[in-house]
């Protein structure tokens, strides 16, 4: 089981971002208190999570006192990985020392680009000089694991500057790199400019750049283990692997989502209200946390829905789907029609099937994973 904690505050919002966040220069103490009360409720059985991930928004806006307070509400008996997302311009020696004191084992830093024109156009807070400063501080002073995020296909980014940035990131000492292809969301400021033809955007060129970026990372020792994630020496993201491996996770914070998988193959999912005032008011002022009154949307997902999600998430990884895990999770045989679909794709060199002991793994491989959405559209559960 994993614990995700959402900090929905940003000093400014990036032009391409459609994640839930609000513009604030700091995190309120009331929000942190509400968050701690929710964490107490979600972890009321006393079980320690295996992984913790504080994301956002901008978690590096948390003060020393606030982060320590949150950590004090989490049992650490079973924790194998504790990740916090940071913005480059928030990285200081003081921040890194505080993270170490609080038990953080992994930092995920959103670099996105090292091209000043692209960073400015997309309303990123950090400029190239601040990114360099962050990388320098992290490489010299951070003792834990380091993951860096990049985005391919940003407007104003040139192929030359993209590969220069990739090279710098590869030489930074980071064990893990996430390379995302820009997703153009219509309702974001950037999406509106592209959809209205205010700026020209070449989707094919962006896709090509991501493919070249993937090849570049692999040539520099970063092995792809998921659609957008690469690592050295098996330093995978344990937290994200829990999502992809269909394991339960608790989501806390305004806008946070959690899912509990049941033994019968069904699941219970909740998404907390994105109304900050409503969230804080409930978790601070309620005398009892009646599940019916919690400001959240809930879904009871049937086994057929969960079977589809099992494939949707598992096939994102290069490891793929375990036949034994499917049969144990859903208490039924692996579907014959899906076996046939994999065999068909295998003949087209778009999937791979291999055995490990008494188990069989089905994966789309590095070529087929590019057509994941097509495979899922053909899937009949």
CSV table of C-alpha atoms in Angstrom, one decimal:
chain,number,residue,atom,x,y,z
A,1,UNK,CA,0.0,0.0,0.0
A,2,UNK,CA,1.2,3.5,-0.9
A,3,UNK,CA,0.4,6.9,0.4
A,4,UNK,CA,0.1,10.0,-1.9
A,5,UNK,CA,-0.2,13.4,-0.4
A,6,UNK,CA,-1.3,16.3,-2.6
A,7,UNK,CA,-0.1,19.9,-2.0
A,8,UNK,CA,-2.2,21.9,-4.5
A,9,UNK,CA,-0.4,25.2,-4.3
A,10,UNK,CA,1.8,26.9,-6.9
A,11,UNK,CA,3.3,30.4,-7.0
A,12,UNK,CA,2.4,30.4,-10.7
A,13,UNK,CA,0.8,27.9,-13.0
A,14,UNK,CA,2.7,26.5,-16.0
A,15,UNK,CA,1.0,27.1,-19.4
A,16,UNK,CA,0.6,23.4,-20.2
A,17,UNK,CA,-0.5,22.2,-16.8
A,18,UNK,CA,-4.0,20.8,-16.2
A,19,UNK,CA,-3.3,19.3,-12.7
A,20,UNK,CA,-5.3,20.7,-9.8
A,21,UNK,CA,-3.5,23.5,-8.1
A,22,UNK,CA,-4.2,27.1,-6.8
A,23,UNK,CA,-2.0,30.2,-7.0
A,24,UNK,CA,-0.5,30.8,-3.5
A,25,UNK,CA,3.0,31.8,-2.5
A,26,UNK,CA,2.9,29.5,0.6
A,27,UNK,CA,1.0,26.6,2.1
A,28,UNK,CA,-1.4,27.6,4.9
A,29,UNK,CA,-1.0,26.0,8.3
A,30,UNK,CA,-4.8,25.3,8.3
A,31,UNK,CA,-4.3,23.2,5.1
A,32,UNK,CA,-1.5,21.2,6.7
A,33,UNK,CA,-3.6,20.6,9.9
A,34,UNK,CA,-6.5,19.4,7.8
A,35,UNK,CA,-4.1,17.2,5.8
A,36,UNK,CA,-2.7,15.7,8.9
A,37,UNK,CA,-6.2,14.9,10.2
A,38,UNK,CA,-7.1,13.2,7.0
A,39,UNK,CA,-3.8,11.2,7.1
A,40,UNK,CA,-4.7,10.0,10.6
A,41,UNK,CA,-8.1,8.9,9.3
A,42,UNK,CA,-6.8,7.1,6.2
A,43,UNK,CA,-4.1,5.3,8.2
A,44,UNK,CA,-6.4,4.6,11.2
A,45,UNK,CA,-5.6,0.9,11.0
A,46,UNK,CA,-2.1,1.7,12.0
A,47,UNK,CA,-0.5,0.0,8.9
A,48,UNK,CA,2.6,1.7,7.6
A,49,UNK,CA,2.7,2.5,3.8
A,50,UNK,CA,5.5,1.0,1.7
A,51,UNK,CA,6.0,4.2,-0.2
A,52,UNK,CA,5.2,7.9,0.3
A,53,UNK,CA,4.9,10.5,-2.4
A,54,UNK,CA,4.3,14.2,-1.8
A,55,UNK,CA,3.3,15.8,-5.1
A,56,UNK,CA,1.5,18.8,-6.4
A,57,UNK,CA,1.3,21.5,-7.1
A,58,UNK,CA,4.6,22.5,-5.5
A,59,UNK,CA,5.4,20.5,-2.3
A,60,UNK,CA,8.7,22.4,-2.0
A,61,UNK,CA,6.6,25.4,-0.8
A,62,UNK,CA,6.1,23.5,2.5
A,63,UNK,CA,8.0,25.1,5.4
A,64,UNK,CA,10.3,23.0,7.6
A,65,UNK,CA,7.8,23.0,10.4
A,66,UNK,CA,5.0,21.9,8.0
A,67,UNK,CA,6.8,19.0,6.4
A,68,UNK,CA,8.0,17.8,9.9
A,69,UNK,CA,4.4,17.9,11.1
A,70,UNK,CA,3.1,15.9,8.2
A,71,UNK,CA,5.9,13.3,8.6
A,72,UNK,CA,5.0,12.9,12.3
A,73,UNK,CA,1.6,11.7,11.3
A,74,UNK,CA,2.9,8.8,9.2
A,75,UNK,CA,4.1,5.4,10.6
A,76,UNK,CA,7.5,4.6,8.9
A,77,UNK,CA,7.9,1.0,9.9
A,78,UNK,CA,7.5,-0.4,6.4
A,79,UNK,CA,8.5,2.6,4.3
A,80,UNK,CA,10.9,1.7,1.5
A,81,UNK,CA,10.8,5.0,-0.4
A,82,UNK,CA,9.8,8.6,0.4
A,83,UNK,CA,9.7,11.0,-2.5
A,84,UNK,CA,9.0,14.7,-2.5
A,85,UNK,CA,8.6,16.8,-5.7
A,86,UNK,CA,10.5,20.1,-5.9
A,87,UNK,CA,10.8,23.0,-8.3
A,88,UNK,CA,14.4,23.9,-9.3
A,89,UNK,CA,14.2,27.4,-7.9
A,90,UNK,CA,13.2,26.1,-4.5
A,91,UNK,CA,16.4,23.9,-4.1
A,92,UNK,CA,18.7,25.2,-1.4
A,93,UNK,CA,21.1,23.6,1.0
A,94,UNK,CA,18.6,24.3,3.8
A,95,UNK,CA,15.8,22.5,1.9
A,96,UNK,CA,18.0,19.4,1.2
A,97,UNK,CA,19.0,19.2,4.9
A,98,UNK,CA,15.4,19.4,6.0
A,99,UNK,CA,14.4,16.7,3.6
A,100,UNK,CA,17.2,14.5,5.0
A,101,UNK,CA,16.1,15.2,8.6
A,102,UNK,CA,12.5,14.3,7.7
A,103,UNK,CA,13.5,10.9,6.2
A,104,UNK,CA,13.0,11.8,2.5
A,105,UNK,CA,14.9,9.2,0.4
A,106,UNK,CA,14.1,10.5,-3.1
A,107,UNK,CA,13.7,13.9,-4.7
A,108,UNK,CA,11.8,14.3,-8.0
A,109,UNK,CA,12.8,17.7,-9.6
A,110,UNK,CA,10.8,19.2,-12.4
A,111,UNK,CA,13.5,20.5,-14.8
A,112,UNK,CA,11.3,20.2,-18.0
A,113,UNK,CA,13.8,22.1,-20.2
A,114,UNK,CA,17.1,24.0,-20.1
A,115,UNK,CA,16.1,26.4,-22.9
A,116,UNK,CA,15.2,29.8,-21.6
A,117,UNK,CA,12.9,30.6,-24.4
A,118,UNK,CA,10.8,27.4,-23.9
A,119,UNK,CA,10.8,27.9,-20.1
A,120,UNK,CA,9.6,31.5,-20.4
A,121,UNK,CA,7.0,30.7,-23.1
A,122,UNK,CA,5.5,28.0,-20.8
A,123,UNK,CA,5.5,30.2,-17.7
A,124,UNK,CA,8.0,28.1,-15.8
A,125,UNK,CA,9.2,29.8,-12.6
A,126,UNK,CA,12.8,28.6,-13.0
A,127,UNK,CA,15.1,29.9,-15.7
A,128,UNK,CA,18.1,28.1,-17.2
A,129,UNK,CA,20.5,29.6,-14.6
A,130,UNK,CA,18.3,28.5,-11.7
A,131,UNK,CA,18.0,25.0,-13.2
A,132,UNK,CA,21.8,24.8,-13.4
A,133,UNK,CA,22.1,26.0,-9.8
A,134,UNK,CA,19.6,23.3,-8.6
A,135,UNK,CA,21.4,20.5,-10.5
A,136,UNK,CA,24.7,21.6,-8.9
A,137,UNK,CA,23.3,21.7,-5.4
A,138,UNK,CA,21.6,18.3,-5.9
A,139,UNK,CA,24.6,16.6,-7.4
A,140,UNK,CA,27.0,17.8,-4.7
A,141,UNK,CA,24.8,17.7,-1.6
A,142,UNK,CA,21.9,15.3,-1.9
A,143,UNK,CA,22.7,11.9,-0.5
A,144,UNK,CA,19.4,10.2,-1.5
A,145,UNK,CA,18.1,9.2,-4.9
A,146,UNK,CA,17.4,11.8,-7.6
A,147,UNK,CA,14.8,11.8,-10.4
A,148,UNK,CA,14.6,14.5,-13.0
A,149,UNK,CA,11.6,15.3,-15.2
A,150,UNK,CA,11.9,16.6,-18.8
A,151,UNK,CA,9.3,17.4,-21.4
A,152,UNK,CA,9.9,16.9,-25.2
A,153,UNK,CA,8.1,19.0,-27.8
A,154,UNK,CA,7.8,22.3,-25.8
A,155,UNK,CA,7.2,25.3,-28.0
A,156,UNK,CA,10.3,27.3,-28.6
A,157,UNK,CA,12.5,24.3,-27.9
A,158,UNK,CA,14.9,23.4,-30.7
A,159,UNK,CA,16.2,19.9,-31.4
A,160,UNK,CA,19.7,21.2,-30.6
A,161,UNK,CA,18.7,22.7,-27.2
A,162,UNK,CA,16.6,19.6,-26.4
A,163,UNK,CA,19.6,17.3,-26.8
A,164,UNK,CA,21.9,19.7,-25.0
A,165,UNK,CA,19.5,19.6,-22.0
A,166,UNK,CA,19.3,15.8,-22.2
A,167,UNK,CA,23.1,15.6,-22.1
A,168,UNK,CA,23.3,17.9,-19.1
A,169,UNK,CA,20.7,15.9,-17.2
A,170,UNK,CA,22.4,12.6,-18.0
A,171,UNK,CA,25.7,14.0,-16.6
A,172,UNK,CA,24.0,15.2,-13.4
A,173,UNK,CA,24.2,12.0,-11.4
A,174,UNK,CA,20.5,11.4,-11.4
A,175,UNK,CA,19.6,7.7,-11.4
A,176,UNK,CA,16.1,8.2,-12.8
A,177,UNK,CA,14.8,10.4,-15.6
A,178,UNK,CA,11.2,10.8,-16.6
A,179,UNK,CA,10.8,12.0,-20.2
A,180,UNK,CA,7.3,13.0,-21.1
A,181,UNK,CA,5.9,14.0,-24.5
A,182,UNK,CA,4.0,17.3,-24.2
A,183,UNK,CA,0.3,16.6,-23.8
A,184,UNK,CA,-1.6,19.5,-25.3
A,185,UNK,CA,-4.7,20.0,-23.1
A,186,UNK,CA,-7.3,22.2,-24.8
A,187,UNK,CA,-8.3,24.2,-21.7
A,188,UNK,CA,-4.8,25.2,-20.6
A,189,UNK,CA,-3.4,28.5,-21.7
A,190,UNK,CA,-0.9,26.7,-24.0
A,191,UNK,CA,-3.7,24.5,-25.4
A,192,UNK,CA,-5.9,27.4,-26.2
A,193,UNK,CA,-3.1,29.1,-28.3
A,194,UNK,CA,-2.4,25.9,-30.2
A,195,UNK,CA,-6.1,24.9,-30.8
A,196,UNK,CA,-6.8,28.5,-32.0
A,197,UNK,CA,-3.8,28.5,-34.3
A,198,UNK,CA,-2.3,31.4,-32.5
A,199,UNK,CA,0.9,29.4,-32.6
A,200,UNK,CA,1.9,26.6,-34.9
A,201,UNK,CA,2.6,23.2,-33.4
A,202,UNK,CA,4.0,20.2,-35.2
A,203,UNK,CA,2.7,17.1,-33.4
A,204,UNK,CA,4.7,14.7,-35.7
A,205,UNK,CA,7.9,16.6,-35.0
A,206,UNK,CA,7.2,16.4,-31.2
A,207,UNK,CA,6.6,12.7,-31.4
A,208,UNK,CA,9.8,12.2,-33.4
A,209,UNK,CA,11.7,14.2,-30.8
A,210,UNK,CA,10.5,12.0,-28.0
A,211,UNK,CA,11.6,8.9,-29.8
A,212,UNK,CA,15.0,10.3,-30.4
A,213,UNK,CA,15.2,11.4,-26.8
A,214,UNK,CA,14.3,7.8,-25.7
A,215,UNK,CA,17.2,6.5,-27.8
A,216,UNK,CA,19.5,9.1,-26.4
A,217,UNK,CA,18.7,8.1,-22.8
A,218,UNK,CA,19.2,4.4,-23.5
A,219,UNK,CA,22.5,5.1,-25.2
A,220,UNK,CA,23.6,6.9,-22.0
A,221,UNK,CA,22.7,4.0,-19.7
A,222,UNK,CA,19.1,4.8,-18.8
A,223,UNK,CA,16.9,1.7,-19.3
A,224,UNK,CA,13.3,2.3,-20.2
A,225,UNK,CA,11.1,0.4,-17.8
A,226,UNK,CA,7.8,2.3,-18.4
A,227,UNK,CA,6.3,4.4,-21.1
A,228,UNK,CA,7.9,7.6,-19.9
A,229,UNK,CA,10.4,6.4,-17.3
A,230,UNK,CA,14.1,5.5,-17.4
A,231,UNK,CA,16.6,4.5,-14.8
A,232,UNK,CA,20.1,3.3,-14.1
A,233,UNK,CA,20.9,0.2,-12.0
A,234,UNK,CA,17.3,-0.8,-11.5
A,235,UNK,CA,16.6,2.5,-9.6
A,236,UNK,CA,12.9,2.4,-10.5
A,237,UNK,CA,10.2,4.5,-8.8
A,238,UNK,CA,8.8,2.1,-6.3
A,239,UNK,CA,5.8,4.3,-5.7
A,240,UNK,CA,4.8,4.6,-9.3
A,241,UNK,CA,5.3,0.8,-9.8
A,242,UNK,CA,2.7,0.3,-7.1
A,243,UNK,CA,0.2,2.1,-9.3
A,244,UNK,CA,1.2,0.1,-12.4
A,245,UNK,CA,1.2,-3.2,-10.5
A,246,UNK,CA,-2.4,-2.7,-9.4
A,247,UNK,CA,-1.7,-2.1,-5.6
A,248,UNK,CA,-3.8,-0.1,-3.3
A,249,UNK,CA,-2.9,3.5,-2.6
A,250,UNK,CA,-4.3,6.2,-0.2
A,251,UNK,CA,-4.8,9.7,-1.6
A,252,UNK,CA,-4.8,12.6,0.9
A,253,UNK,CA,-5.2,16.3,0.3
A,254,UNK,CA,-7.6,18.4,-1.6
A,255,UNK,CA,-8.0,16.9,-5.1
A,256,UNK,CA,-6.2,13.7,-4.0
A,257,UNK,CA,-7.3,10.3,-5.3
A,258,UNK,CA,-7.0,6.9,-3.6
A,259,UNK,CA,-8.0,3.3,-4.5
A,260,UNK,CA,-8.5,0.3,-2.3
A,261,UNK,CA,-8.6,-3.0,-4.2
A,262,UNK,CA,-10.7,-5.8,-2.7
A,263,UNK,CA,-10.1,-9.5,-2.6
A,264,UNK,CA,-13.0,-10.1,-5.1
A,265,UNK,CA,-11.4,-8.1,-7.8
A,266,UNK,CA,-13.6,-5.0,-7.3
A,267,UNK,CA,-12.3,-1.7,-5.9
A,268,UNK,CA,-13.3,1.4,-4.0
A,269,UNK,CA,-12.0,4.8,-5.3
A,270,UNK,CA,-12.4,8.3,-3.9
A,271,UNK,CA,-11.4,11.7,-5.1
A,272,UNK,CA,-11.3,14.5,-2.5
A,273,UNK,CA,-13.0,17.8,-3.1
A,274,UNK,CA,-11.0,20.4,-5.0
A,275,UNK,CA,-12.7,23.1,-3.0
A,276,UNK,CA,-10.0,24.1,-0.6
A,277,UNK,CA,-12.3,25.9,1.8
A,278,UNK,CA,-14.6,22.9,2.0
A,279,UNK,CA,-11.7,20.5,2.4
A,280,UNK,CA,-10.1,22.4,5.3
A,281,UNK,CA,-13.4,23.1,7.0
A,282,UNK,CA,-14.4,19.5,7.1
A,283,UNK,CA,-11.0,18.0,8.2
A,284,UNK,CA,-10.5,20.6,10.9
A,285,UNK,CA,-13.9,21.2,12.3
A,286,UNK,CA,-15.8,17.9,12.0
A,287,UNK,CA,-16.2,16.1,15.3
A,288,UNK,CA,-16.4,12.7,13.7
A,289,UNK,CA,-15.4,11.6,10.2
A,290,UNK,CA,-18.5,9.9,9.0
A,291,UNK,CA,-17.6,8.3,5.6
A,292,UNK,CA,-20.9,9.6,4.2
A,293,UNK,CA,-20.1,13.2,5.0
A,294,UNK,CA,-16.5,13.3,3.8
A,295,UNK,CA,-16.4,15.8,0.9
A,296,UNK,CA,-15.2,13.4,-1.8
A,297,UNK,CA,-16.5,11.7,-4.9
A,298,UNK,CA,-16.6,7.9,-4.6
A,299,UNK,CA,-16.8,5.0,-7.1
A,300,UNK,CA,-17.4,1.3,-6.6
A,301,UNK,CA,-15.6,-0.3,-9.5
A,302,UNK,CA,-16.7,-3.7,-10.6
A,303,UNK,CA,-14.4,-6.5,-11.5
A,304,UNK,CA,-14.7,-6.0,-15.3
A,305,UNK,CA,-13.6,-2.4,-15.0
A,306,UNK,CA,-10.7,-3.4,-12.8
A,307,UNK,CA,-9.6,-6.1,-15.3
A,308,UNK,CA,-9.3,-3.4,-17.9
A,309,UNK,CA,-7.4,-1.1,-15.6
A,310,UNK,CA,-5.1,-4.0,-14.7
A,311,UNK,CA,-4.1,-4.2,-18.4
A,312,UNK,CA,-4.1,-0.5,-18.9
A,313,UNK,CA,-1.7,0.2,-16.1
A,314,UNK,CA,0.4,-3.0,-16.3
A,315,UNK,CA,1.1,-2.7,-20.0
A,316,UNK,CA,2.6,0.7,-19.4
A,317,UNK,CA,5.7,-1.2,-18.1
A,318,UNK,CA,8.2,-3.1,-20.1
A,319,UNK,CA,7.8,-6.0,-17.6
A,320,UNK,CA,4.2,-6.3,-18.6
A,321,UNK,CA,1.4,-8.4,-17.3
A,322,UNK,CA,1.8,-11.5,-15.1
A,323,UNK,CA,-0.6,-14.3,-15.9
A,324,UNK,CA,-0.4,-15.6,-12.3
A,325,UNK,CA,-1.1,-12.2,-10.8
A,326,UNK,CA,-4.1,-11.7,-13.0
A,327,UNK,CA,-5.6,-15.1,-12.0
A,328,UNK,CA,-4.8,-14.5,-8.3
A,329,UNK,CA,-6.3,-11.0,-8.4
A,330,UNK,CA,-9.5,-11.9,-10.2
A,331,UNK,CA,-9.9,-15.5,-9.3
A,332,UNK,CA,-10.4,-16.6,-12.9
A,333,UNK,CA,-8.4,-18.0,-15.8
A,334,UNK,CA,-6.4,-15.6,-18.0
A,335,UNK,CA,-8.8,-14.8,-20.9
A,336,UNK,CA,-8.2,-16.9,-24.0
A,337,UNK,CA,-9.2,-14.0,-26.4
A,338,UNK,CA,-6.6,-11.8,-24.8
A,339,UNK,CA,-4.0,-14.5,-25.2
A,340,UNK,CA,-4.9,-14.6,-28.9
A,341,UNK,CA,-4.6,-10.8,-29.1
A,342,UNK,CA,-1.1,-10.9,-27.7
A,343,UNK,CA,-0.2,-13.8,-30.1
A,344,UNK,CA,-1.5,-11.8,-33.0
A,345,UNK,CA,0.6,-8.7,-32.0
A,346,UNK,CA,3.5,-11.0,-31.4
A,347,UNK,CA,3.4,-12.2,-35.0
A,348,UNK,CA,3.5,-8.5,-36.0
A,349,UNK,CA,6.5,-8.0,-33.6
A,350,UNK,CA,4.5,-5.7,-31.4
A,351,UNK,CA,4.3,-7.8,-28.3
A,352,UNK,CA,6.5,-10.3,-26.4
A,353,UNK,CA,5.5,-13.4,-24.5
A,354,UNK,CA,8.0,-15.0,-22.1
A,355,UNK,CA,8.0,-17.4,-19.1
A,356,UNK,CA,9.6,-17.1,-15.7
A,357,UNK,CA,9.3,-20.3,-13.7
A,358,UNK,CA,5.6,-21.2,-13.7
A,359,UNK,CA,4.5,-17.8,-14.7
A,360,UNK,CA,3.9,-16.2,-18.1
A,361,UNK,CA,4.5,-12.5,-18.8
A,362,UNK,CA,2.8,-10.6,-21.6
A,363,UNK,CA,4.4,-7.2,-22.7
A,364,UNK,CA,4.1,-4.9,-25.6
A,365,UNK,CA,7.9,-4.4,-25.7
A,366,UNK,CA,9.6,-1.2,-26.7
A,367,UNK,CA,8.0,-1.1,-30.1
A,368,UNK,CA,4.5,-2.2,-29.2
A,369,UNK,CA,4.3,0.1,-26.2
A,370,UNK,CA,4.1,3.0,-28.6
A,371,UNK,CA,0.7,1.7,-29.7
A,372,UNK,CA,-0.6,1.0,-26.2
A,373,UNK,CA,-3.8,3.0,-26.8
A,374,UNK,CA,-4.5,0.9,-30.0
A,375,UNK,CA,-4.0,-2.3,-28.1
A,376,UNK,CA,-6.4,-1.2,-25.3
A,377,UNK,CA,-9.0,-0.2,-27.9
A,378,UNK,CA,-8.9,-3.7,-29.2
A,379,UNK,CA,-9.1,-5.3,-25.8
A,380,UNK,CA,-12.3,-7.2,-25.0
A,381,UNK,CA,-12.6,-8.2,-21.3
